[in-house]
Amino acid sequence: MSQNVLASASGVAVQASRRRTFAVISHPDAGKSTMTEALALHARVIGQAGAVHGKGDRRGVVSDWMAMEQQRGISVTSAALQFSYRDTVINLLDTPGHADFSEDTYRVLTAVDSAVMLLDAAKGLEPQTLKLFEVCRQRGIPVMTFINKWDRPGHDALALMDEIEQRIGLKPTPLTWPVGIAGQFQGVIDRRTGTFVRMERSPGGADLAIEEEMDPAEAAKRYGADWDTATEELDLLAMTGADHDQETFLAATSTPVLFGAAVANLGVRQLLNILVELAPPPAARTTAAGTDQPVDAAFSGFVFKMQANMNRAHRDQVAFMRICSGRFERGMIVTHAGTGKPFATKYAQQIFGQGRDTIDEAYPGDVVGLVNATALGIGDTLHVGERVQFPPLPSFPPEHFAVARTSDTSTFKRFRRGIEQLDGEGVVQVLRSEQRGDQAPVFAAVGPMQFEVAAFRLETEFGVKVQLDHLPYEVAARTDEAGREILRTESNVEVMTRVRDGALLAVFPHRWRMRTVAGRHPELRLDA
């Protein structure tokens, strides 16, 4: 190997070691978007933190840029923000918390190296948090935990530690510990240094928190019983061996824990520092062939998200690509692994919420936006040199179905174009029904809120009002042409074609009906 190649590979490895790519996950309303905003504030890439609802003088958060998100105060699509902090490049992915958007969140979790799990101090581990953590467990993703909203009444800190260990099997290893019960937050003790950091919300809460480091003697004098309680709890943690261990954290069997309040920017600086110091940088990724692709190999990456109309003036489509190996250069010609065709990367951008800047190079761990990449789809692999293919991203089985119609025939071209766009993004799965024809496509979704998003975007982005007529189906299974012919003889069953890939989906009103039909036709193919 030549010296130039060695130097190039070494440079890629160094750049990869500077990256931290992580997702923020939680149950709805636990504070994901607020935390994303607070982290960006502490990295000095925004001047003031916004609020999820944008009330009063505070603007909305940068990660919730879609009109529907701003109106309803929820995240309905994942967002990417890239910024620098200290000598580290942060790729932060904010995810929807609502269960109806699990598919989008799952795709994001294929593109990260670690996750920050937010727990509401008053609610603890909630159902959607448990589901998302299970995905992290399956993928071996290391998880940090941030106990949020400690400025409001909530559970006892030790009880929350017990809940984490008992319900998800992760050993909690607190790195900071609160002085003052939930609702009476004075600050945190840094367990690694023993120092106390007094914290106070800035006026209005949109700026960095006011912090003051104090030695233990002064803190004990000022905070009395609260300090005594906190130090007794720390002694108990030490006795139970709840100390951070980097090996078990990276193996996803323990979780570092921090306390704070994202909306007031309390404890956020500590979290950002810990992410830089302890979160894993990009590592070799497993290919579909079962081999590992080292970070310093030739360029490779995969598309984990498509998003259209981020820039309404240009009506463009952006493919979000996670770089897995090598150095990416804008304008380079890469190969589409699925088709073997060349693909030009002339329009490559760094993403910051809705904002974008042209970039010239990027490295493993970075998320790059490829603009007007209409030839790409979710799960596609791009590479240079020897063929590389990363595992496909699975689709979730739809459980809700609705026929979409527009009564205004003058908008039909826009209607079709909008539906193609939403299907390509994975907002909904679009099915073609023989009974209804191409003018009445069927939307298939994991949750009903996906229908709301699809209808809202068709109206606001394409000027098309749609009527959605819900169908009485809850279960879908893949079948084949022979299965389609068999099912023509059955009532309360349909076979539809998924437009995206031509797959045949048999839909049933419930699992009992599917089992009955399958029992009557043993030769019938019904796959998950």
Short mmCIF file of C-alpha atoms in Angstrom, two decimals:
data_model
loop_
_atom_site.label_atom_id
_atom_site.label_comp_id
_atom_site.label_asym_id
_atom_site.label_seq_id
_atom_site.Cartn_x
_atom_site.Cartn_y
_atom_site.Cartn_z
CA MET A 1 0.00 0.00 0.00
CA SER A 2 1.41 3.42 -0.99
CA GLN A 3 2.27 6.11 1.56
CA ASN A 4 -0.45 8.36 0.11
CA VAL A 5 -3.13 5.71 0.60
CA LEU A 6 -1.93 5.03 4.14
CA ALA A 7 -1.95 8.74 4.95
CA SER A 8 -5.45 9.09 3.48
CA ALA A 9 -6.79 6.13 5.50
CA SER A 10 -5.14 7.51 8.63
CA GLY A 11 -6.76 10.90 8.03
CA VAL A 12 -10.20 9.29 7.68
CA ALA A 13 -9.72 7.35 10.93
CA VAL A 14 -8.74 10.55 12.76
CA GLN A 15 -11.76 12.41 11.40
CA ALA A 16 -14.06 9.51 12.28
CA SER A 17 -12.76 9.55 15.87
CA ARG A 18 -13.97 13.18 16.13
CA ARG A 19 -17.58 12.26 15.26
CA ARG A 20 -20.42 11.55 17.67
CA THR A 21 -23.64 10.47 15.97
CA PHE A 22 -26.59 9.88 18.28
CA ALA A 23 -30.38 10.02 18.50
CA VAL A 24 -32.58 11.45 21.22
CA ILE A 25 -35.39 9.01 22.05
CA SER A 26 -38.30 9.08 24.47
CA HIS A 27 -42.06 8.92 24.96
CA PRO A 28 -44.04 11.88 23.51
CA ASP A 29 -43.80 15.04 25.66
CA ALA A 30 -40.75 13.86 27.58
CA GLY A 31 -38.74 16.70 26.00
CA LYS A 32 -36.86 15.38 22.95
CA SER A 33 -37.13 18.45 20.75
CA THR A 34 -36.50 20.71 23.73
CA MET A 35 -33.35 18.75 24.55
CA THR A 36 -32.20 18.92 20.93
CA GLU A 37 -32.61 22.70 21.06
CA ALA A 38 -30.79 22.97 24.39
CA LEU A 39 -27.81 20.96 23.12
CA ALA A 40 -27.57 23.25 20.07
CA LEU A 41 -27.68 26.27 22.37
CA HIS A 42 -24.82 24.95 24.50
CA ALA A 43 -22.77 24.31 21.37
CA ARG A 44 -23.32 28.02 20.52
CA VAL A 45 -24.90 27.27 17.13
CA ILE A 46 -28.11 29.11 18.05
CA GLY A 47 -28.40 32.27 20.10
CA GLN A 48 -31.43 31.32 22.19
CA ALA A 49 -33.30 28.08 22.80
CA GLY A 50 -36.77 27.96 21.27
CA ALA A 51 -39.86 26.40 22.77
CA VAL A 52 -41.79 23.48 21.28
CA HIS A 53 -44.95 25.60 21.05
CA GLY A 54 -43.06 28.82 20.33
CA LYS A 55 -45.11 30.72 22.94
CA GLY A 56 -44.49 34.29 24.05
CA ASP A 57 -41.17 35.71 22.88
CA ARG A 58 -39.60 32.30 22.34
CA ARG A 59 -39.45 31.03 18.77
CA GLY A 60 -40.14 27.41 17.79
CA VAL A 61 -37.42 24.76 17.95
CA VAL A 62 -35.17 24.28 14.92
CA SER A 63 -35.81 20.53 14.70
CA ASP A 64 -39.60 20.96 14.43
CA TRP A 65 -39.61 22.91 11.15
CA MET A 66 -42.69 21.42 9.50
CA ALA A 67 -45.84 23.55 9.76
CA MET A 68 -47.86 20.73 11.34
CA GLU A 69 -45.16 20.24 14.01
CA GLN A 70 -45.19 23.94 14.87
CA GLN A 71 -48.99 24.08 15.04
CA ARG A 72 -49.43 20.98 17.20
CA GLY A 73 -46.24 21.05 19.26
CA ILE A 74 -45.22 17.49 18.34
CA SER A 75 -42.52 15.94 16.19
CA VAL A 76 -43.95 14.04 13.24
CA THR A 77 -40.70 13.52 11.34
CA SER A 78 -37.10 12.93 12.33
CA ALA A 79 -34.69 15.85 11.98
CA ALA A 80 -30.92 16.08 11.63
CA LEU A 81 -28.65 18.74 13.09
CA GLN A 82 -24.89 18.84 12.59
CA PHE A 83 -22.66 21.20 14.56
CA SER A 84 -19.24 21.38 16.23
CA TYR A 85 -18.54 21.40 19.96
CA ARG A 86 -15.04 21.57 21.36
CA ASP A 87 -13.04 19.52 18.82
CA THR A 88 -15.95 17.20 18.05
CA VAL A 89 -18.46 17.10 15.19
CA ILE A 90 -21.93 16.30 16.52
CA ASN A 91 -24.54 14.63 14.31
CA LEU A 92 -27.73 14.82 16.38
CA LEU A 93 -30.93 13.14 15.18
CA ASP A 94 -34.20 14.15 16.82
CA THR A 95 -36.89 11.49 16.47
CA PRO A 96 -40.70 11.45 16.66
CA GLY A 97 -41.85 9.99 19.97
CA HIS A 98 -45.38 9.06 18.95
CA ALA A 99 -45.89 5.35 18.33
CA ASP A 100 -47.52 6.09 14.96
CA PHE A 101 -44.11 7.18 13.66
CA SER A 102 -42.14 4.19 14.96
CA GLU A 103 -40.97 3.31 11.45
CA ASP A 104 -39.25 6.69 11.00
CA THR A 105 -37.61 6.39 14.41
CA TYR A 106 -36.44 2.85 13.67
CA ARG A 107 -34.74 4.01 10.49
CA VAL A 108 -32.96 6.76 12.40
CA LEU A 109 -31.69 4.22 14.93
CA THR A 110 -29.98 2.31 12.12
CA ALA A 111 -27.91 5.43 11.41
CA VAL A 112 -26.59 6.26 14.90
CA ASP A 113 -23.80 5.00 17.15
CA SER A 114 -25.49 5.77 20.48
CA ALA A 115 -28.71 7.19 21.94
CA VAL A 116 -29.80 9.55 24.68
CA MET A 117 -32.93 8.26 26.41
CA LEU A 118 -35.01 10.96 28.10
CA LEU A 119 -37.18 10.06 31.08
CA ASP A 120 -39.78 12.40 32.51
CA ALA A 121 -39.00 12.66 36.25
CA ALA A 122 -42.70 12.41 37.09
CA LYS A 123 -43.58 9.55 34.72
CA GLY A 124 -40.46 7.37 34.55
CA LEU A 125 -40.30 4.71 31.86
CA GLU A 126 -43.29 5.10 29.53
CA PRO A 127 -44.53 2.62 26.89
CA GLN A 128 -42.97 4.22 23.80
CA THR A 129 -39.65 4.67 25.60
CA LEU A 130 -39.66 0.96 26.37
CA LYS A 131 -40.31 0.11 22.71
CA LEU A 132 -37.55 2.38 21.48
CA PHE A 133 -35.12 1.06 24.05
CA GLU A 134 -35.90 -2.47 22.85
CA VAL A 135 -34.80 -1.44 19.35
CA CYS A 136 -31.58 -0.07 20.84
CA ARG A 137 -31.06 -3.35 22.68
CA GLN A 138 -31.58 -5.40 19.52
CA ARG A 139 -29.08 -3.26 17.65
CA GLY A 140 -26.57 -3.13 20.53
CA ILE A 141 -26.74 0.68 20.70
CA PRO A 142 -25.19 2.17 23.89
CA VAL A 143 -27.71 4.35 25.75
CA MET A 144 -27.20 7.33 28.04
CA THR A 145 -30.12 8.35 30.25
CA PHE A 146 -31.13 11.89 31.10
CA ILE A 147 -33.74 12.30 33.84
CA ASN A 148 -35.57 15.36 32.54
CA LYS A 149 -37.92 17.90 34.18
CA TRP A 150 -36.19 17.71 37.58
CA ASP A 151 -37.38 21.29 38.10
CA ARG A 152 -40.91 19.92 38.54
CA PRO A 153 -42.37 17.52 41.13
CA GLY A 154 -41.57 13.90 40.32
CA HIS A 155 -40.38 10.53 41.59
CA ASP A 156 -37.57 9.88 44.02
CA ALA A 157 -34.17 9.65 42.30
CA LEU A 158 -33.29 6.24 43.76
CA ALA A 159 -36.73 4.88 42.79
CA LEU A 160 -36.05 5.91 39.19
CA MET A 161 -32.72 4.07 39.29
CA ASP A 162 -34.53 0.94 40.50
CA GLU A 163 -37.13 1.29 37.74
CA ILE A 164 -34.44 1.48 35.03
CA GLU A 165 -32.67 -1.60 36.33
CA GLN A 166 -35.77 -3.69 36.94
CA ARG A 167 -37.81 -2.82 33.85
CA ILE A 168 -35.18 -2.68 31.11
CA GLY A 169 -32.29 -4.60 32.66
CA LEU A 170 -29.70 -1.83 32.28
CA LYS A 171 -27.51 -1.07 35.26
CA PRO A 172 -27.82 2.68 35.96
CA THR A 173 -24.50 4.34 36.75
CA PRO A 174 -25.22 7.99 37.62
CA LEU A 175 -22.52 10.50 36.64
CA THR A 176 -24.37 13.44 38.18
CA TRP A 177 -26.70 13.38 41.17
CA PRO A 178 -29.32 15.99 42.10
CA VAL A 179 -29.25 18.06 45.24
CA GLY A 180 -32.86 18.76 46.10
CA ILE A 181 -35.88 16.59 45.32
CA ALA A 182 -37.71 16.87 41.99
CA GLY A 183 -39.35 20.28 41.97
CA GLN A 184 -36.73 21.78 44.29
CA PHE A 185 -33.65 21.41 42.07
CA GLN A 186 -30.55 23.15 43.43
CA GLY A 187 -27.93 21.61 41.15
CA VAL A 188 -25.91 18.42 40.72
CA ILE A 189 -22.94 16.69 42.28
CA ASP A 190 -20.43 15.51 39.67
CA ARG A 191 -19.64 12.01 40.90
CA ARG A 192 -16.35 11.89 39.03
CA THR A 193 -14.89 15.02 40.67
CA GLY A 194 -16.99 15.36 43.81
CA THR A 195 -17.73 19.02 43.02
CA PHE A 196 -21.15 20.59 43.27
CA VAL A 197 -22.55 22.67 40.41
CA ARG A 198 -25.27 25.07 41.52
CA MET A 199 -27.77 25.68 38.72
CA GLU A 200 -30.25 28.48 38.20
CA ARG A 201 -32.57 29.10 35.28
CA SER A 202 -31.77 32.22 33.26
CA PRO A 203 -34.49 34.90 33.10
CA GLY A 204 -37.01 33.62 30.56
CA GLY A 205 -35.20 30.28 30.32
CA ALA A 206 -34.04 30.75 26.71
CA ASP A 207 -30.36 31.38 27.51
CA LEU A 208 -27.67 29.24 29.11
CA ALA A 209 -28.34 28.38 32.74
CA ILE A 210 -26.47 30.25 35.44
CA GLU A 211 -23.94 27.84 36.95
CA GLU A 212 -21.56 28.10 39.90
CA GLU A 213 -19.09 25.47 41.07
CA MET A 214 -18.87 25.05 44.83
CA ASP A 215 -16.71 22.88 47.04
CA PRO A 216 -18.53 20.29 49.18
CA ALA A 217 -18.04 22.17 52.46
CA GLU A 218 -19.66 25.34 51.14
CA ALA A 219 -22.48 23.35 49.52
CA ALA A 220 -23.15 21.47 52.75
CA LYS A 221 -23.35 24.76 54.65
CA ARG A 222 -25.72 26.35 52.13
CA TYR A 223 -28.04 23.41 51.37
CA GLY A 224 -28.10 21.56 54.68
CA ALA A 225 -30.65 18.70 54.65
CA ASP A 226 -30.79 18.55 50.83
CA TRP A 227 -27.01 18.14 50.70
CA ASP A 228 -27.03 15.51 53.45
CA THR A 229 -29.71 13.48 51.63
CA ALA A 230 -27.81 13.64 48.35
CA THR A 231 -24.51 12.51 49.89
CA GLU A 232 -26.23 9.65 51.74
CA GLU A 233 -27.76 8.51 48.44
CA LEU A 234 -24.33 8.73 46.78
CA ASP A 235 -22.86 6.53 49.52
CA LEU A 236 -25.60 3.99 48.84
CA LEU A 237 -24.86 4.07 45.10
CA ALA A 238 -21.16 3.52 45.78
CA MET A 239 -21.96 0.54 48.03
CA THR A 240 -24.05 -1.07 45.26
CA GLY A 241 -21.31 -0.61 42.65
CA ALA A 242 -23.30 1.86 40.56
CA ASP A 243 -20.15 3.43 39.13
CA HIS A 244 -19.59 4.15 35.46
CA ASP A 245 -17.84 1.40 33.53
CA GLN A 246 -17.00 2.27 29.92
CA GLU A 247 -16.86 -1.37 28.84
CA THR A 248 -20.36 -2.22 30.02
CA PHE A 249 -21.71 1.06 28.65
CA LEU A 250 -20.32 0.32 25.17
CA ALA A 251 -21.65 -3.24 25.47
CA ALA A 252 -25.10 -1.72 26.14
CA THR A 253 -25.51 -3.38 29.54
CA SER A 254 -25.16 -0.24 31.69
CA THR A 255 -26.34 3.33 31.22
CA PRO A 256 -24.72 6.53 32.52
CA VAL A 257 -27.41 8.72 34.12
CA LEU A 258 -27.60 12.51 34.40
CA PHE A 259 -30.22 14.84 35.89
CA GLY A 260 -31.55 18.19 34.72
CA ALA A 261 -34.29 20.16 32.99
CA ALA A 262 -33.91 20.71 29.26
CA VAL A 263 -36.52 23.49 29.02
CA ALA A 264 -34.48 25.58 31.49
CA ASN A 265 -31.10 24.38 30.09
CA LEU A 266 -30.21 22.84 33.45
CA GLY A 267 -27.75 19.92 33.30
CA VAL A 268 -27.49 20.12 29.50
CA ARG A 269 -23.87 21.28 29.44
CA GLN A 270 -22.92 18.26 31.52
CA LEU A 271 -24.74 15.93 29.10
CA LEU A 272 -23.01 17.45 26.06
CA ASN A 273 -19.59 17.09 27.70
CA ILE A 274 -20.30 13.48 28.63
CA LEU A 275 -21.42 12.69 25.08
CA VAL A 276 -18.15 14.04 23.71
CA GLU A 277 -16.07 12.18 26.28
CA LEU A 278 -17.85 8.82 26.51
CA ALA A 279 -20.16 8.23 23.52
CA PRO A 280 -18.57 5.91 20.92
CA PRO A 281 -17.26 7.29 17.63
CA PRO A 282 -18.17 5.53 14.36
CA ALA A 283 -16.90 1.96 14.09
CA ALA A 284 -16.87 -0.75 11.41
CA ARG A 285 -20.40 -1.55 10.23
CA THR A 286 -21.67 -4.98 9.26
CA THR A 287 -22.64 -5.41 5.62
CA ALA A 288 -25.46 -7.53 4.20
CA ALA A 289 -22.82 -10.19 3.46
CA GLY A 290 -21.89 -10.34 7.16
CA THR A 291 -18.46 -8.73 6.76
CA ASP A 292 -17.29 -5.59 8.55
CA GLN A 293 -16.69 -2.38 6.60
CA PRO A 294 -13.89 -0.47 8.43
CA VAL A 295 -14.26 3.31 8.73
CA ASP A 296 -11.00 3.83 6.81
CA ALA A 297 -12.08 1.70 3.82
CA ALA A 298 -13.23 3.26 0.54
CA PHE A 299 -16.32 5.45 0.70
CA SER A 300 -19.66 3.84 1.55
CA GLY A 301 -22.94 5.03 3.03
CA PHE A 302 -26.66 4.30 3.10
CA VAL A 303 -29.87 6.32 2.81
CA PHE A 304 -32.03 6.13 5.93
CA LYS A 305 -34.53 8.91 5.25
CA MET A 306 -36.11 10.83 2.36
CA GLN A 307 -37.67 14.25 2.86
CA ALA A 308 -39.34 16.46 0.28
CA ASN A 309 -40.20 20.15 0.27
CA MET A 310 -37.90 21.18 3.11
CA ASN A 311 -37.30 24.18 0.87
CA ARG A 312 -40.76 25.14 -0.40
CA ALA A 313 -39.31 27.58 -2.95
CA HIS A 314 -37.47 24.82 -4.78
CA ARG A 315 -39.74 21.78 -4.16
CA ASP A 316 -36.69 19.59 -3.80
CA GLN A 317 -36.20 16.14 -2.35
CA VAL A 318 -33.38 15.33 0.06
CA ALA A 319 -31.92 11.89 0.72
CA PHE A 320 -30.35 11.68 4.19
CA MET A 321 -27.24 9.52 3.91
CA ARG A 322 -25.21 8.18 6.83
CA ILE A 323 -21.55 7.87 5.84
CA CYS A 324 -20.12 4.56 7.04
CA SER A 325 -16.59 4.57 5.64
CA GLY A 326 -14.12 6.67 3.73
CA ARG A 327 -14.03 10.32 2.76
CA PHE A 328 -17.00 11.81 0.94
CA GLU A 329 -16.32 14.64 -1.50
CA ARG A 330 -19.05 16.71 -3.09
CA GLY A 331 -19.29 15.95 -6.79
CA MET A 332 -17.75 12.50 -6.51
CA ILE A 333 -19.27 9.77 -8.66
CA VAL A 334 -20.47 6.86 -6.53
CA THR A 335 -22.14 3.56 -7.40
CA HIS A 336 -25.70 2.63 -6.46
CA ALA A 337 -25.23 -0.86 -5.00
CA GLY A 338 -28.70 -2.07 -5.97
CA THR A 339 -28.54 -1.15 -9.65
CA GLY A 340 -24.80 -0.87 -10.24
CA LYS A 341 -25.42 2.52 -11.88
CA PRO A 342 -23.26 5.59 -11.27
CA PHE A 343 -24.69 8.43 -9.20
CA ALA A 344 -23.37 12.01 -9.16
CA THR A 345 -23.31 13.84 -5.81
CA LYS A 346 -23.15 17.40 -7.14
CA TYR A 347 -25.65 18.80 -4.63
CA ALA A 348 -24.49 17.70 -1.16
CA GLN A 349 -25.44 19.64 1.93
CA GLN A 350 -24.96 19.75 5.68
CA ILE A 351 -28.35 19.68 7.42
CA PHE A 352 -29.37 21.80 10.40
CA GLY A 353 -33.11 21.31 10.88
CA GLN A 354 -34.64 23.03 7.86
CA GLY A 355 -31.45 24.98 7.17
CA ARG A 356 -28.80 23.67 4.80
CA ASP A 357 -25.29 24.62 3.72
CA THR A 358 -23.25 23.21 0.86
CA ILE A 359 -20.42 20.96 2.06
CA ASP A 360 -17.29 19.87 0.24
CA GLU A 361 -16.33 16.84 2.33
CA ALA A 362 -17.65 14.59 5.06
CA TYR A 363 -16.48 11.56 7.05
CA PRO A 364 -17.82 8.41 8.76
CA GLY A 365 -20.59 9.30 11.18
CA ASP A 366 -21.67 12.39 9.27
CA VAL A 367 -25.19 12.74 7.88
CA VAL A 368 -25.18 14.32 4.42
CA GLY A 369 -28.21 15.60 2.52
CA LEU A 370 -28.18 14.69 -1.18
CA VAL A 371 -30.51 17.10 -2.95
CA ASN A 372 -32.84 16.11 -5.79
CA ALA A 373 -31.74 12.49 -5.40
CA THR A 374 -34.89 11.12 -7.03
CA ALA A 375 -33.06 7.96 -8.09
CA LEU A 376 -32.49 7.01 -4.44
CA GLY A 377 -34.79 5.28 -1.97
CA ILE A 378 -34.77 4.45 1.72
CA GLY A 379 -32.22 1.71 2.47
CA ASP A 380 -30.13 2.24 -0.68
CA THR A 381 -26.35 1.79 -0.37
CA LEU A 382 -23.86 4.01 -2.21
CA HIS A 383 -20.18 3.12 -2.52
CA VAL A 384 -16.91 3.65 -4.37
CA GLY A 385 -14.78 0.79 -5.67
CA GLU A 386 -15.54 -2.77 -4.61
CA ARG A 387 -19.27 -3.39 -4.13
CA VAL A 388 -20.64 -2.84 -0.65
CA GLN A 389 -24.25 -3.48 0.36
CA PHE A 390 -25.63 -2.68 3.81
CA PRO A 391 -28.66 -4.57 5.16
CA PRO A 392 -32.06 -3.33 3.92
CA LEU A 393 -34.28 -1.32 6.25
CA PRO A 394 -37.43 -3.33 6.96
CA SER A 395 -40.93 -1.89 6.63
CA PHE A 396 -43.28 -2.16 9.58
CA PRO A 397 -46.52 -4.09 8.95
CA PRO A 398 -49.38 -1.61 8.41
CA GLU A 399 -52.38 -1.85 10.72
CA HIS A 400 -54.54 0.96 9.32
CA PHE A 401 -55.83 1.40 5.77
CA ALA A 402 -57.69 4.23 4.04
CA VAL A 403 -58.70 5.06 0.47
CA ALA A 404 -57.49 8.51 -0.62
CA ARG A 405 -59.61 10.47 -3.08
CA THR A 406 -59.75 13.98 -4.45
CA SER A 407 -63.01 15.33 -5.86
CA ASP A 408 -61.30 18.11 -7.82
CA THR A 409 -60.23 16.55 -11.11
CA SER A 410 -58.13 19.62 -11.98
CA THR A 411 -55.71 18.74 -9.18
CA PHE A 412 -55.29 15.07 -10.10
CA LYS A 413 -51.76 15.46 -11.52
CA ARG A 414 -50.64 17.16 -8.32
CA PHE A 415 -52.49 14.51 -6.32
CA ARG A 416 -50.50 11.73 -8.02
CA ARG A 417 -47.22 13.63 -7.74
CA GLY A 418 -47.80 14.27 -4.04
CA ILE A 419 -48.64 10.64 -3.34
CA GLU A 420 -45.49 9.48 -5.15
CA GLN A 421 -43.51 11.90 -2.97
CA LEU A 422 -45.05 10.72 0.31
CA ASP A 423 -44.59 7.07 -0.68
CA GLY A 424 -40.92 7.67 -1.48
CA GLU A 425 -40.41 9.28 1.91
CA GLY A 426 -42.18 6.45 3.74
CA VAL A 427 -44.78 8.81 5.25
CA VAL A 428 -47.32 6.12 4.33
CA GLN A 429 -47.18 2.98 2.23
CA VAL A 430 -49.19 3.41 -0.97
CA LEU A 431 -51.13 0.41 -2.28
CA ARG A 432 -52.98 -0.09 -5.55
CA SER A 433 -56.32 -1.85 -5.35
CA GLU A 434 -57.88 -3.63 -8.33
CA GLN A 435 -61.35 -2.76 -6.98
CA ARG A 436 -60.69 0.99 -6.84
CA GLY A 437 -58.17 1.67 -9.61
CA ASP A 438 -55.28 4.13 -9.81
CA GLN A 439 -57.47 7.17 -9.09
CA ALA A 440 -58.16 5.95 -5.54
CA PRO A 441 -54.91 4.69 -4.00
CA VAL A 442 -54.97 3.06 -0.58
CA PHE A 443 -52.81 4.48 2.20
CA ALA A 444 -51.41 1.90 4.63
CA ALA A 445 -49.96 3.06 7.95
CA VAL A 446 -48.63 1.85 11.29
CA GLY A 447 -50.75 4.46 13.08
CA PRO A 448 -53.66 6.75 12.14
CA MET A 449 -51.69 9.96 12.71
CA GLN A 450 -49.70 9.11 9.57
CA PHE A 451 -52.93 9.67 7.62
CA GLU A 452 -53.25 13.14 9.17
CA VAL A 453 -49.70 14.00 8.16
CA ALA A 454 -50.24 12.72 4.61
CA ALA A 455 -53.49 14.68 4.17
CA PHE A 456 -52.00 17.83 5.70
CA ARG A 457 -48.94 17.72 3.47
CA LEU A 458 -50.96 17.03 0.32
CA GLU A 459 -53.03 20.13 1.05
CA THR A 460 -50.24 22.48 2.18
CA GLU A 461 -47.47 21.36 -0.18
CA PHE A 462 -49.42 20.34 -3.28
CA GLY A 463 -52.68 22.27 -2.94
CA VAL A 464 -54.78 19.08 -2.99
CA LYS A 465 -57.58 18.38 -0.52
CA VAL A 466 -58.16 14.68 -0.02
CA GLN A 467 -60.92 12.62 1.48
CA LEU A 468 -59.83 9.54 3.42
CA ASP A 469 -62.27 6.63 3.69
CA HIS A 470 -61.07 4.12 6.26
CA LEU A 471 -61.14 0.44 5.36
CA PRO A 472 -62.01 -2.33 7.87
CA TYR A 473 -58.62 -4.03 7.81
CA GLU A 474 -56.04 -4.39 10.59
CA VAL A 475 -53.67 -7.15 9.45
CA ALA A 476 -51.44 -7.45 6.37
CA ALA A 477 -49.28 -10.31 5.11
CA ARG A 478 -47.24 -10.78 1.95
CA THR A 479 -48.54 -13.26 -0.58
CA ASP A 480 -47.86 -14.20 -4.24
CA GLU A 481 -49.80 -14.48 -7.51
CA ALA A 482 -51.09 -17.93 -6.57
CA GLY A 483 -52.22 -16.52 -3.24
CA ARG A 484 -54.02 -13.67 -4.99
CA GLU A 485 -56.04 -16.17 -7.05
CA ILE A 486 -56.90 -18.22 -3.96
CA LEU A 487 -58.02 -15.15 -2.01
CA ARG A 488 -60.36 -14.00 -4.79
CA THR A 489 -62.70 -16.74 -3.53
CA GLU A 490 -62.74 -15.40 0.05
CA SER A 491 -64.93 -12.63 1.47
CA ASN A 492 -63.68 -9.78 3.68
CA VAL A 493 -60.18 -10.17 2.20
CA GLU A 494 -58.33 -8.13 -0.41
CA VAL A 495 -54.97 -8.39 -2.12
CA MET A 496 -53.33 -5.08 -3.01
CA THR A 497 -50.08 -4.21 -4.74
CA ARG A 498 -47.54 -2.08 -2.86
CA VAL A 499 -46.53 0.58 -5.38
CA ARG A 500 -43.02 1.03 -3.98
CA ASP A 501 -41.77 -2.48 -4.76
CA GLY A 502 -44.65 -4.41 -6.37
CA ALA A 503 -45.14 -6.65 -3.30
CA LEU A 504 -48.57 -8.25 -2.98
CA LEU A 505 -50.18 -7.59 0.41
CA ALA A 506 -53.16 -9.63 1.59
CA VAL A 507 -55.23 -7.61 4.07
CA PHE A 508 -57.65 -9.01 6.64
CA PRO A 509 -60.05 -7.44 9.16
CA HIS A 510 -58.33 -9.25 12.07
CA ARG A 511 -55.94 -12.10 12.86
CA TRP A 512 -58.77 -14.56 13.49
CA ARG A 513 -59.97 -14.12 9.91
CA MET A 514 -56.44 -14.57 8.56
CA ARG A 515 -55.98 -17.79 10.58
CA THR A 516 -59.34 -19.12 9.36
CA VAL A 517 -58.44 -18.48 5.71
CA ALA A 518 -54.95 -19.93 6.15
CA GLY A 519 -56.44 -23.06 7.74
CA ARG A 520 -58.78 -23.53 4.78
CA HIS A 521 -55.93 -23.14 2.27
CA PRO A 522 -52.75 -24.83 3.59
CA GLU A 523 -50.93 -24.03 0.32
CA LEU A 524 -51.57 -20.28 0.73
CA ARG A 525 -48.45 -18.16 1.18
CA LEU A 526 -48.82 -15.58 3.96
CA ASP A 527 -45.48 -14.11 5.09
CA ALA A 528 -44.76 -11.46 7.69
#
